[in-house]
Coordinates of N, CA and C in Angstrom, one line a residue:
M82 N -20.7 -46.1 45.2 CA -21.6 -46.0 44.1 C -22.9 -45.3 44.4
H83 N -23.4 -45.6 45.7 CA -24.6 -45.0 46.1 C -24.5 -43.5 46.2
D84 N -23.4 -43.0 46.7 CA -23.2 -41.5 46.8 C -23.1 -40.9 45.4
F85 N -22.4 -41.6 44.5 CA -22.3 -41.1 43.1 C -23.7 -41.0 42.4
L86 N -24.5 -42.0 42.5 CA -25.9 -42.0 42.0 C -26.7 -40.9 42.6
R87 N -26.6 -40.8 43.9 CA -27.4 -39.8 44.7 C -27.0 -38.4 44.3
T88 N -25.7 -38.2 44.0 CA -25.2 -36.8 43.6 C -25.6 -36.4 42.2
F89 N -25.5 -37.3 41.3 CA -25.8 -37.0 39.9 C -27.1 -37.4 39.3
F90 N -27.7 -38.4 39.9 CA -28.9 -39.0 39.3 C -30.0 -39.2 40.4
D91 N -30.2 -38.2 41.3 CA -31.2 -38.2 42.3 C -32.5 -37.9 41.6
L92 N -33.4 -38.9 41.5 CA -34.7 -38.8 40.8 C -35.6 -37.7 41.3
D93 N -35.6 -37.6 42.7 CA -36.4 -36.6 43.3 C -35.9 -35.2 42.9
E94 N -34.6 -35.0 42.9 CA -34.1 -33.7 42.5 C -34.4 -33.4 41.0
I95 N -34.3 -34.4 40.2 CA -34.5 -34.2 38.7 C -36.0 -33.8 38.5
L96 N -36.9 -34.6 39.1 CA -38.3 -34.3 39.0 C -38.7 -33.0 39.5
A97 N -38.0 -32.5 40.6 CA -38.3 -31.2 41.2 C -37.9 -30.1 40.3
V98 N -36.8 -30.2 39.5 CA -36.3 -29.1 38.7 C -36.8 -29.1 37.3
L99 N -37.2 -30.3 36.8 CA -37.5 -30.5 35.4 C -38.6 -29.6 34.9
P100 N -39.7 -29.5 35.6 CA -40.8 -28.6 35.1 C -40.3 -27.2 34.8
T101 N -39.5 -26.6 35.7 CA -38.9 -25.3 35.5 C -38.0 -25.2 34.3
L102 N -37.1 -26.3 34.2 CA -36.2 -26.4 33.1 C -36.9 -26.4 31.7
L103 N -38.0 -27.2 31.7 CA -38.7 -27.3 30.4 C -39.6 -26.2 30.0
T104 N -40.1 -25.4 31.0 CA -40.9 -24.3 30.7 C -40.1 -23.0 30.6
E105 N -39.6 -22.6 31.7 CA -38.8 -21.3 31.7 C -37.4 -21.4 31.0
G106 N -36.7 -22.4 31.4 CA -35.3 -22.6 31.0 C -35.2 -22.8 29.5
L107 N -35.9 -23.8 29.0 CA -35.8 -24.2 27.6 C -36.3 -23.1 26.7
R108 N -37.4 -22.4 27.1 CA -38.0 -21.3 26.4 C -37.0 -20.2 26.2
N109 N -36.3 -19.8 27.3 CA -35.4 -18.7 27.3 C -34.1 -19.0 26.6
T110 N -33.7 -20.3 26.7 CA -32.5 -20.7 25.9 C -32.7 -20.6 24.4
L111 N -33.9 -21.1 24.0 CA -34.2 -21.0 22.6 C -34.4 -19.6 22.1
L112 N -35.0 -18.7 23.0 CA -35.2 -17.3 22.7 C -33.8 -16.6 22.5
I113 N -32.9 -16.8 23.5 CA -31.6 -16.1 23.4 C -30.8 -16.6 22.2
A114 N -30.8 -18.0 22.1 CA -30.0 -18.5 20.9 C -30.6 -18.2 19.6
G115 N -31.9 -18.2 19.5 CA -32.6 -17.9 18.2 C -32.4 -16.5 17.8
L116 N -32.6 -15.5 18.7 CA -32.3 -14.1 18.4 C -30.9 -13.8 18.0
A117 N -30.0 -14.5 18.8 CA -28.5 -14.3 18.6 C -28.1 -14.8 17.2
I118 N -28.7 -16.0 16.8 CA -28.4 -16.6 15.5 C -28.9 -15.7 14.4
A119 N -30.1 -15.2 14.5 CA -30.7 -14.3 13.5 C -29.8 -13.1 13.3
L120 N -29.5 -12.4 14.4 CA -28.6 -11.2 14.3 C -27.2 -11.6 13.8
G121 N -26.7 -12.7 14.3 CA -25.4 -13.1 13.8 C -25.3 -13.4 12.3
V122 N -26.4 -14.0 11.8 CA -26.4 -14.3 10.3 C -26.5 -13.0 9.5
V123 N -27.3 -12.1 9.9 CA -27.4 -10.8 9.2 C -26.1 -10.0 9.2
A124 N -25.6 -9.9 10.5 CA -24.3 -9.2 10.6 C -23.1 -10.0 9.9
G125 N -23.2 -11.3 10.0 CA -22.2 -12.1 9.3 C -22.1 -11.9 7.8
V126 N -23.3 -11.8 7.2 CA -23.3 -11.6 5.7 C -22.7 -10.3 5.4
L127 N -23.1 -9.2 6.2 CA -22.6 -7.9 5.9 C -21.1 -7.8 6.1
L128 N -20.6 -8.5 7.2 CA -19.2 -8.5 7.4 C -18.4 -9.3 6.3
A129 N -19.0 -10.4 5.8 CA -18.4 -11.1 4.8 C -18.2 -10.3 3.5
M130 N -19.3 -9.5 3.2 CA -19.2 -8.6 2.0 C -18.1 -7.6 2.2
L131 N -17.9 -7.1 3.4 CA -16.8 -6.1 3.7 C -15.5 -6.8 3.6
L132 N -15.4 -8.0 4.1 CA -14.1 -8.7 4.0 C -13.7 -9.0 2.6
L133 N -14.6 -9.1 1.7 CA -14.3 -9.4 0.3 C -14.1 -8.1 -0.6
S134 N -14.2 -7.0 0.1 CA -14.0 -5.7 -0.7 C -12.6 -5.6 -1.1
R135 N -12.4 -4.9 -2.2 CA -11.0 -4.7 -2.7 C -10.4 -3.5 -2.1
R136 N -11.1 -2.7 -1.4 CA -10.6 -1.5 -0.7 C -10.1 -1.9 0.7
R137 N -8.9 -1.6 1.0 CA -8.3 -1.9 2.3 C -9.0 -1.2 3.4
L138 N -9.4 0.1 3.2 CA -10.1 0.8 4.3 C -11.5 0.2 4.6
V139 N -12.1 -0.5 3.7 CA -13.3 -1.2 3.9 C -13.1 -2.5 4.6
R140 N -12.1 -3.2 4.2 CA -11.8 -4.6 4.7 C -11.3 -4.5 6.2
L141 N -10.5 -3.5 6.5 CA -9.8 -3.4 7.7 C -10.7 -3.4 8.9
P142 N -11.7 -2.6 9.0 CA -12.6 -2.6 10.2 C -13.3 -4.0 10.4
A143 N -13.7 -4.6 9.3 CA -14.4 -5.9 9.3 C -13.4 -7.0 9.8
R144 N -12.2 -6.9 9.3 CA -11.1 -7.9 9.7 C -10.8 -7.7 11.1
L145 N -10.7 -6.5 11.6 CA -10.4 -6.2 13.0 C -11.5 -6.8 13.9
Y146 N -12.8 -6.6 13.5 CA -13.9 -7.1 14.3 C -13.9 -8.6 14.4
V147 N -13.7 -9.2 13.2 CA -13.7 -10.7 13.2 C -12.6 -11.3 14.0
D148 N -11.4 -10.7 13.9 CA -10.2 -11.2 14.6 C -10.4 -11.0 16.2
V149 N -11.0 -9.9 16.6 CA -11.1 -9.6 18.0 C -12.1 -10.6 18.6
F150 N -13.3 -10.7 18.0 CA -14.4 -11.5 18.6 C -14.2 -13.0 18.4
R151 N -13.4 -13.4 17.4 CA -13.0 -14.8 17.3 C -11.9 -15.1 18.3
G152 N -11.1 -14.1 18.6 CA -9.9 -14.4 19.5 C -10.3 -14.3 21.0
L153 N -11.3 -13.6 21.3 CA -11.7 -13.5 22.7 C -12.5 -14.7 23.1
P154 N -12.3 -15.2 24.4 CA -13.2 -16.2 24.9 C -14.7 -15.7 24.9
A155 N -15.6 -16.5 24.6 CA -17.0 -16.0 24.6 C -17.4 -15.5 26.0
I156 N -16.9 -16.1 27.1 CA -17.3 -15.6 28.4 C -16.8 -14.2 28.7
V157 N -15.6 -13.8 28.1 CA -15.1 -12.5 28.2 C -16.1 -11.5 27.5
T158 N -16.5 -11.9 26.3 CA -17.4 -11.0 25.5 C -18.7 -10.8 26.3
V159 N -19.3 -11.9 26.8 CA -20.5 -11.8 27.6 C -20.3 -10.9 28.8
S160 N -19.2 -11.0 29.5 CA -19.0 -10.1 30.6 C -18.8 -8.6 30.2
L161 N -18.1 -8.4 29.2 CA -17.8 -7.0 28.7 C -19.1 -6.4 28.3
V162 N -20.0 -7.1 27.5 CA -21.2 -6.5 27.0 C -22.3 -6.4 28.1
G163 N -22.5 -7.5 28.9 CA -23.6 -7.6 29.8 C -23.3 -6.9 31.1
L164 N -22.0 -6.8 31.5 CA -21.6 -6.1 32.8 C -20.9 -4.8 32.5
G165 N -20.1 -4.8 31.5 CA -19.3 -3.6 31.2 C -20.1 -2.4 30.7
L166 N -21.0 -2.7 29.7 CA -21.7 -1.6 29.1 C -22.6 -0.9 30.1
P167 N -23.5 -1.6 30.8 CA -24.3 -0.9 31.8 C -23.5 -0.1 32.9
A168 N -22.3 -0.7 33.3 CA -21.5 0.0 34.2 C -20.9 1.3 33.6
A169 N -20.7 1.3 32.3 CA -20.2 2.5 31.7 C -21.3 3.5 31.3
G170 N -22.5 3.2 31.7 CA -23.6 4.1 31.4 C -24.2 3.9 30.0
I171 N -23.8 2.9 29.3 CA -24.3 2.6 28.0 C -25.4 1.5 28.2
R172 N -26.7 1.9 28.1 CA -27.8 1.0 28.5 C -28.8 1.0 27.4
P173 N -28.5 0.4 26.2 CA -29.5 0.4 25.1 C -30.7 -0.5 25.5
F174 N -30.6 -1.4 26.4 CA -31.7 -2.3 26.8 C -32.2 -2.0 28.3
G175 N -31.8 -0.8 28.8 CA -32.2 -0.4 30.1 C -31.5 -1.3 31.1
R176 N -32.2 -1.8 32.1 CA -31.7 -2.7 33.1 C -32.0 -4.1 32.9
E177 N -32.6 -4.4 31.8 CA -33.0 -5.8 31.5 C -31.8 -6.6 30.9
P178 N -31.3 -7.6 31.6 CA -30.1 -8.3 31.1 C -30.3 -9.2 29.9
L179 N -31.6 -9.5 29.6 CA -31.9 -10.4 28.5 C -31.4 -9.8 27.2
G180 N -31.6 -8.5 26.9 CA -31.1 -7.9 25.7 C -29.6 -7.9 25.6
Y181 N -28.9 -7.7 26.7 CA -27.4 -7.8 26.7 C -26.9 -9.2 26.4
A182 N -27.7 -10.2 26.9 CA -27.3 -11.6 26.7 C -27.4 -11.9 25.2
V183 N -28.5 -11.5 24.6 CA -28.6 -11.7 23.1 C -27.6 -11.0 22.4
L184 N -27.3 -9.8 22.7 CA -26.3 -9.0 22.0 C -24.9 -9.6 22.1
A185 N -24.5 -10.1 23.3 CA -23.2 -10.7 23.5 C -23.0 -11.9 22.6
I186 N -24.0 -12.9 22.7 CA -23.9 -14.1 21.9 C -23.9 -13.7 20.4
A187 N -24.7 -12.7 20.0 CA -24.8 -12.4 18.6 C -23.5 -11.8 18.1
L188 N -22.8 -11.0 18.9 CA -21.5 -10.5 18.5 C -20.5 -11.6 18.2
V189 N -20.5 -12.6 19.0 CA -19.5 -13.7 18.8 C -20.0 -14.5 17.5
S190 N -21.3 -14.8 17.5 CA -21.8 -15.5 16.3 C -21.5 -14.8 15.0
A191 N -21.6 -13.5 15.0 CA -21.4 -12.8 13.7 C -20.0 -12.9 13.2
A192 N -19.0 -12.9 14.2 CA -17.6 -13.0 13.8 C -17.4 -14.4 13.1
Y193 N -17.9 -15.4 13.7 CA -17.7 -16.8 13.1 C -18.5 -16.9 11.8
S194 N -19.7 -16.4 11.8 CA -20.5 -16.5 10.6 C -19.9 -15.8 9.4
A195 N -19.3 -14.7 9.7 CA -18.6 -13.9 8.7 C -17.6 -14.7 7.9
E196 N -16.8 -15.4 8.7 CA -15.8 -16.2 8.0 C -16.4 -17.4 7.2
I197 N -17.5 -17.9 7.8 CA -18.2 -19.0 7.1 C -18.8 -18.5 5.7
F198 N -19.4 -17.3 5.8 CA -20.0 -16.8 4.6 C -18.9 -16.3 3.6
R199 N -17.8 -15.8 4.1 CA -16.7 -15.4 3.2 C -16.2 -16.6 2.4
A200 N -16.0 -17.7 3.1 CA -15.5 -18.9 2.5 C -16.5 -19.4 1.4
G201 N -17.8 -19.3 1.8 CA -18.8 -19.8 0.9 C -18.9 -18.9 -0.4
I202 N -18.8 -17.6 -0.2 CA -18.9 -16.7 -1.4 C -17.7 -16.9 -2.3
Q203 N -16.5 -17.1 -1.7 CA -15.3 -17.3 -2.5 C -15.3 -18.6 -3.2
S204 N -16.1 -19.5 -2.7 CA -16.2 -20.8 -3.4 C -17.0 -20.8 -4.7
V205 N -17.8 -19.7 -4.9 CA -18.6 -19.6 -6.1 C -17.7 -19.1 -7.2
P206 N -17.7 -19.8 -8.4 CA -16.8 -19.4 -9.5 C -17.0 -17.9 -9.9
R207 N -15.9 -17.3 -10.2 CA -15.9 -15.9 -10.5 C -16.8 -15.6 -11.8
G208 N -16.9 -16.6 -12.6 CA -17.6 -16.5 -13.8 C -19.1 -16.2 -13.6
Q209 N -19.6 -16.6 -12.4 CA -21.0 -16.3 -12.1 C -21.2 -14.8 -11.9
L210 N -20.2 -14.2 -11.2 CA -20.3 -12.7 -11.0 C -20.1 -12.0 -12.4
H211 N -19.2 -12.4 -13.2 CA -18.9 -11.8 -14.4 C -20.1 -11.9 -15.4
A212 N -20.8 -13.1 -15.3 CA -22.0 -13.3 -16.2 C -23.1 -12.3 -15.8
A213 N -23.3 -12.2 -14.4 CA -24.3 -11.3 -14.0 C -24.0 -9.8 -14.3
R214 N -22.8 -9.5 -14.2 CA -22.4 -8.1 -14.5 C -22.6 -7.8 -16.0
S215 N -22.3 -8.9 -16.8 CA -22.5 -8.7 -18.3 C -23.9 -8.5 -18.7
L216 N -24.9 -8.9 -17.8 CA -26.3 -8.7 -18.1 C -26.7 -7.3 -17.6
G217 N -25.8 -6.5 -17.1 CA -26.2 -5.2 -16.7 C -26.5 -5.0 -15.2
M218 N -26.3 -6.1 -14.4 CA -26.5 -6.0 -13.0 C -25.4 -5.2 -12.3
P219 N -25.8 -4.2 -11.4 CA -24.8 -3.6 -10.6 C -24.1 -4.6 -9.7
Y220 N -22.9 -4.3 -9.2 CA -22.1 -5.2 -8.4 C -22.9 -5.7 -7.2
L221 N -23.5 -4.8 -6.4 CA -24.2 -5.2 -5.2 C -25.4 -6.1 -5.6
T222 N -26.1 -5.8 -6.6 CA -27.2 -6.6 -7.0 C -26.8 -8.0 -7.5
A223 N -25.7 -8.1 -8.2 CA -25.2 -9.4 -8.7 C -24.8 -10.2 -7.5
M224 N -24.1 -9.6 -6.5 CA -23.7 -10.3 -5.3 C -24.9 -10.8 -4.5
R225 N -26.0 -10.0 -4.4 CA -27.1 -10.3 -3.6 C -28.0 -11.4 -4.3
V226 N -28.1 -11.3 -5.6 CA -29.1 -12.1 -6.3 C -28.4 -13.4 -6.8
V227 N -27.1 -13.4 -7.2 CA -26.5 -14.5 -7.8 C -25.4 -15.2 -6.9
V228 N -24.5 -14.4 -6.4 CA -23.3 -15.0 -5.7 C -23.7 -15.4 -4.3
V229 N -24.2 -14.5 -3.5 CA -24.5 -14.8 -2.1 C -25.4 -16.1 -1.9
P230 N -26.5 -16.2 -2.6 CA -27.3 -17.4 -2.4 C -26.6 -18.7 -2.7
Q231 N -25.7 -18.7 -3.7 CA -24.9 -19.9 -4.0 C -23.9 -20.1 -2.9
G232 N -23.3 -19.1 -2.4 CA -22.3 -19.2 -1.4 C -22.9 -19.7 -0.1
V233 N -24.1 -19.2 0.2 CA -24.8 -19.7 1.5 C -25.1 -21.2 1.3
R234 N -25.5 -21.6 0.2 CA -25.8 -23.0 0.0 C -24.6 -23.9 0.2
N235 N -23.4 -23.4 -0.2 CA -22.2 -24.2 -0.1 C -21.8 -24.4 1.4
V236 N -22.2 -23.5 2.3 CA -21.7 -23.5 3.7 C -22.8 -23.8 4.7
L237 N -24.0 -24.3 4.2 CA -25.1 -24.6 5.1 C -24.7 -25.6 6.2
P238 N -23.9 -26.7 6.0 CA -23.5 -27.5 7.1 C -22.7 -26.8 8.1
A239 N -21.7 -26.0 7.7 CA -20.9 -25.3 8.6 C -21.7 -24.2 9.4
L240 N -22.6 -23.6 8.7 CA -23.5 -22.6 9.4 C -24.4 -23.3 10.4
A241 N -24.9 -24.4 10.1 CA -25.7 -25.1 11.1 C -24.9 -25.6 12.3
G242 N -23.7 -25.9 12.0 CA -22.8 -26.2 13.1 C -22.5 -25.1 14.0
Q243 N -22.4 -23.9 13.5 CA -22.3 -22.7 14.3 C -23.6 -22.4 15.1
F244 N -24.7 -22.7 14.6 CA -25.9 -22.6 15.3 C -25.9 -23.5 16.6
I245 N -25.4 -24.7 16.5 CA -25.3 -25.6 17.6 C -24.4 -24.9 18.7
I246 N -23.3 -24.3 18.2 CA -22.3 -23.7 19.2 C -23.0 -22.5 19.9
D247 N -23.9 -21.8 19.1 CA -24.6 -20.6 19.7 C -25.5 -21.1 20.8
I248 N -26.2 -22.2 20.6 CA -27.1 -22.8 21.6 C -26.3 -23.1 22.9
K249 N -25.2 -23.7 22.7 CA -24.4 -24.1 23.9 C -23.8 -22.9 24.6
E250 N -23.4 -21.9 23.8 CA -22.8 -20.7 24.4 C -23.8 -19.8 25.1
S251 N -25.1 -20.0 24.9 CA -26.1 -19.3 25.6 C -26.1 -19.5 27.1
A252 N -25.5 -20.7 27.5 CA -25.3 -21.0 28.9 C -24.5 -19.9 29.6
L253 N -23.6 -19.2 28.9 CA -22.7 -18.3 29.5 C -23.4 -17.0 30.1
V254 N -24.6 -16.8 29.6 CA -25.3 -15.6 30.0 C -25.8 -15.6 31.5
Y255 N -25.6 -16.8 32.1 CA -25.9 -16.8 33.6 C -25.1 -15.8 34.3
L256 N -23.9 -15.4 33.8 CA -23.1 -14.3 34.5 C -23.9 -13.0 34.7
L257 N -24.9 -12.8 33.9 CA -25.6 -11.5 33.9 C -26.6 -11.4 34.9
G258 N -26.9 -12.5 35.6 CA -27.9 -12.5 36.7 C -29.3 -12.3 36.2
L259 N -29.7 -13.2 35.3 CA -31.1 -13.0 34.7 C -32.1 -13.2 35.8
G260 N -33.2 -12.4 35.6 CA -34.3 -12.4 36.7 C -35.2 -13.5 36.5
L261 N -36.1 -13.6 37.4 CA -37.1 -14.7 37.4 C -38.0 -14.5 36.1
G262 N -38.1 -15.6 35.4 CA -38.8 -15.6 34.2 C -37.9 -15.4 33.0
Q263 N -36.7 -15.0 33.2 CA -35.7 -14.8 32.1 C -34.6 -15.9 32.2
R264 N -34.6 -16.7 33.2 CA -33.5 -17.6 33.4 C -33.4 -18.7 32.3
E265 N -32.2 -19.0 31.8 CA -32.1 -20.1 30.9 C -31.7 -21.4 31.6
L266 N -31.5 -22.5 30.8 CA -31.3 -23.8 31.4 C -30.2 -23.9 32.5
Y267 N -29.0 -23.4 32.1 CA -27.9 -23.5 33.0 C -28.1 -22.7 34.3
F268 N -28.7 -21.5 34.2 CA -28.9 -20.6 35.3 C -29.8 -21.3 36.3
I269 N -30.9 -21.9 35.9 CA -31.8 -22.6 36.7 C -31.2 -23.8 37.4
A270 N -30.4 -24.6 36.7 CA -29.8 -25.8 37.2 C -28.7 -25.4 38.2
E271 N -27.9 -24.3 37.9 CA -26.9 -23.9 38.8 C -27.4 -23.3 40.1
E272 N -28.5 -22.6 40.0 CA -29.2 -22.1 41.3 C -29.6 -23.3 42.1
R273 N -30.2 -24.3 41.5 CA -30.7 -25.5 42.3 C -29.5 -26.2 42.9
Q274 N -28.4 -26.4 42.1 CA -27.2 -27.1 42.6 C -26.6 -26.3 43.8
A275 N -26.6 -25.0 43.7 CA -26.0 -24.2 44.8 C -26.9 -24.3 46.1
A276 N -28.2 -24.5 45.9 CA -29.1 -24.5 47.1 C -29.1 -25.9 47.7
T277 N -28.9 -27.0 46.9 CA -29.0 -28.3 47.5 C -27.7 -29.1 47.5
Y278 N -26.6 -28.5 47.0 CA -25.3 -29.2 46.9 C -25.5 -30.6 46.2
N279 N -26.4 -30.7 45.2 CA -26.6 -31.9 44.5 C -26.6 -31.5 43.0
S280 N -25.8 -32.3 42.2 CA -25.6 -32.0 40.8 C -26.6 -32.6 39.9
S281 N -27.7 -33.2 40.4 CA -28.7 -33.8 39.6 C -29.4 -32.8 38.7
A282 N -29.5 -31.6 39.2 CA -30.2 -30.5 38.4 C -29.3 -30.2 37.2
L283 N -28.0 -30.2 37.3 CA -27.1 -29.9 36.2 C -27.2 -31.0 35.2
V284 N -27.3 -32.3 35.7 CA -27.5 -33.4 34.7 C -28.8 -33.3 34.0
A285 N -29.8 -32.8 34.6 CA -31.1 -32.6 33.9 C -31.0 -31.5 32.9
A286 N -30.3 -30.4 33.2 CA -30.1 -29.4 32.3 C -29.2 -29.9 31.1
G287 N -28.2 -30.7 31.4 CA -27.4 -31.2 30.3 C -28.2 -32.1 29.4
A288 N -29.2 -32.8 29.9 CA -30.0 -33.7 29.1 C -30.9 -32.8 28.2
C289 N -31.3 -31.6 28.7 CA -32.1 -30.7 27.9 C -31.3 -30.1 26.7
Y290 N -30.0 -29.8 27.0 CA -29.2 -29.3 25.9 C -28.9 -30.4 24.9
L291 N -28.8 -31.6 25.3 CA -28.6 -32.7 24.4 C -29.8 -33.0 23.5
L292 N -31.0 -32.8 24.1 CA -32.2 -32.9 23.3 C -32.2 -31.8 22.2
L293 N -31.6 -30.7 22.4 CA -31.5 -29.7 21.3 C -30.4 -29.9 20.3
T294 N -29.2 -30.3 20.9 CA -28.0 -30.3 20.0 C -27.8 -31.6 19.3
I295 N -28.2 -32.8 19.8 CA -28.0 -34.0 19.2 C -28.8 -34.1 17.9
P296 N -30.1 -33.9 17.9 CA -30.8 -33.9 16.6 C -30.3 -32.9 15.6
L297 N -29.9 -31.7 16.0 CA -29.3 -30.8 15.1 C -28.0 -31.3 14.5
T298 N -27.2 -32.0 15.4 CA -25.9 -32.5 14.9 C -26.1 -33.6 13.8
Y299 N -27.1 -34.5 14.0 CA -27.4 -35.5 13.0 C -28.0 -34.8 11.8
A300 N -28.8 -33.8 11.9 CA -29.3 -33.1 10.8 C -28.2 -32.4 10.0
V301 N -27.2 -31.8 10.7 CA -26.1 -31.2 10.0 C -25.3 -32.3 9.2
N302 N -25.0 -33.4 9.9 CA -24.3 -34.5 9.2 C -25.0 -35.0 8.0
R303 N -26.4 -35.2 8.1 CA -27.2 -35.6 7.0 C -27.1 -34.6 5.8
L304 N -27.3 -33.3 6.2 CA -27.2 -32.3 5.2 C -25.9 -32.3 4.5
D305 N -24.8 -32.4 5.2 CA -23.5 -32.4 4.6 C -23.3 -33.6 3.7
R306 N -23.8 -34.8 4.0 CA -23.7 -35.9 3.1 C -24.5 -35.7 1.9
R307 N -25.7 -35.2 2.0 CA -26.6 -34.9 0.8 C -25.9 -33.9 -0.1
M308 N -25.3 -32.9 0.4 CA -24.7 -31.9 -0.4 C -23.5 -32.4 -1.1
R309 N -22.7 -33.2 -0.4 CA -21.5 -33.8 -1.0 C -21.9 -34.8 -2.1
E310 N -22.9 -35.6 -1.9 CA -23.4 -36.5 -2.9 C -24.0 -35.8 -4.1
G311 N -24.6 -34.6 -3.8 CA -25.2 -33.9 -4.9 C -24.2 -33.2 -5.8
R312 N -22.9 -33.0 -5.2 CA -21.9 -32.4 -6.0 C -21.2 -33.4 -6.9
R313 N -21.4 -34.7 -6.7 CA -20.7 -35.7 -7.4 C -21.2 -35.7 -8.9
A314 N -20.3 -35.8 -9.8 CA -20.7 -35.9 -11.2 C -21.4 -37.2 -11.5
P315 N -22.5 -37.2 -12.2 CA -23.2 -38.4 -12.5 C -22.4 -39.3 -13.4
V316 N -22.4 -40.6 -13.1 CA -21.6 -41.6 -13.9 C -22.5 -42.1 -15.0
S317 N -21.9 -41.9 -16.2 CA -22.7 -42.4 -17.4 C -22.4 -43.9 -17.6
V318 N -23.4 -44.7 -17.7 CA -23.2 -46.1 -17.9 C -23.8 -46.5 -19.3
A319 N -22.9 -47.0 -20.1 CA -23.4 -47.4 -21.4 C -24.3 -48.6 -21.4
S320 N -25.3 -48.5 -22.2 CA -26.3 -49.6 -22.3 C -25.6 -50.8 -23.0
P321 N -26.2 -52.1 -22.7 CA -25.6 -53.2 -23.3 C -25.6 -53.2 -24.8
A322 N -26.7 -52.6 -25.4 CA -26.8 -52.5 -26.9 C -25.6 -51.7 -27.4
K323 N -25.3 -50.5 -26.7 CA -24.2 -49.7 -27.2 C -22.9 -50.4 -27.1
V324 N -22.7 -51.2 -26.0 CA -21.5 -51.9 -25.8 C -21.3 -52.9 -26.9
A325 N -22.4 -53.6 -27.2 CA -22.4 -54.7 -28.2 C -22.0 -54.1 -29.6
A326 N -22.6 -52.8 -29.8 CA -22.3 -52.2 -31.1 C -20.8 -51.8 -31.2

């Protein structure tokens, strides 16, 4: 039992690595995940619109993208983007791995977000689109102003759940060898564990991830309950006077 506690819950190790985790690691994890989420949402909406097109030539590239990036393990995508592109001479971010890290997570996030947005848009009654078109709105304007906002509202819980996944998948960018000042939570903890052969740093990093994901999980569950309760039709209760009448 003593060896177990010393390996996973060594207080000295946790206190030694915690300041770096909370300053550098947490900051960069939120930066990578936040930028990836923003890019993923924008690309996901555009892909969802393409997936809903009636033209096969428009739908096909979007469907191919979504199927490929949903089918590949995220670690493969991170490796292909962060290691493969620079090796092939494609360096949109120069030699800075942080940009490739954000791009890799965003590509995966966009594929999943596209399916979420597609489902949300399709859940909006077609009459909404027809009513907007009857008022003279062009198709794209009607989708942007009327249909898409309602569709996004319908899938907010699922979308928030995808954000939690993006935060956890940001740990995979350690493969890219982030430099000092760019390291995220897992990278810092893994370096410490490799140097000390003690897993307490990984436990500390795990606690930091839980501080991010558990509140978000409860917020998603609460949002889901509120939205489901809001969709329930109000029950009309007759007053005693009316019943007596």
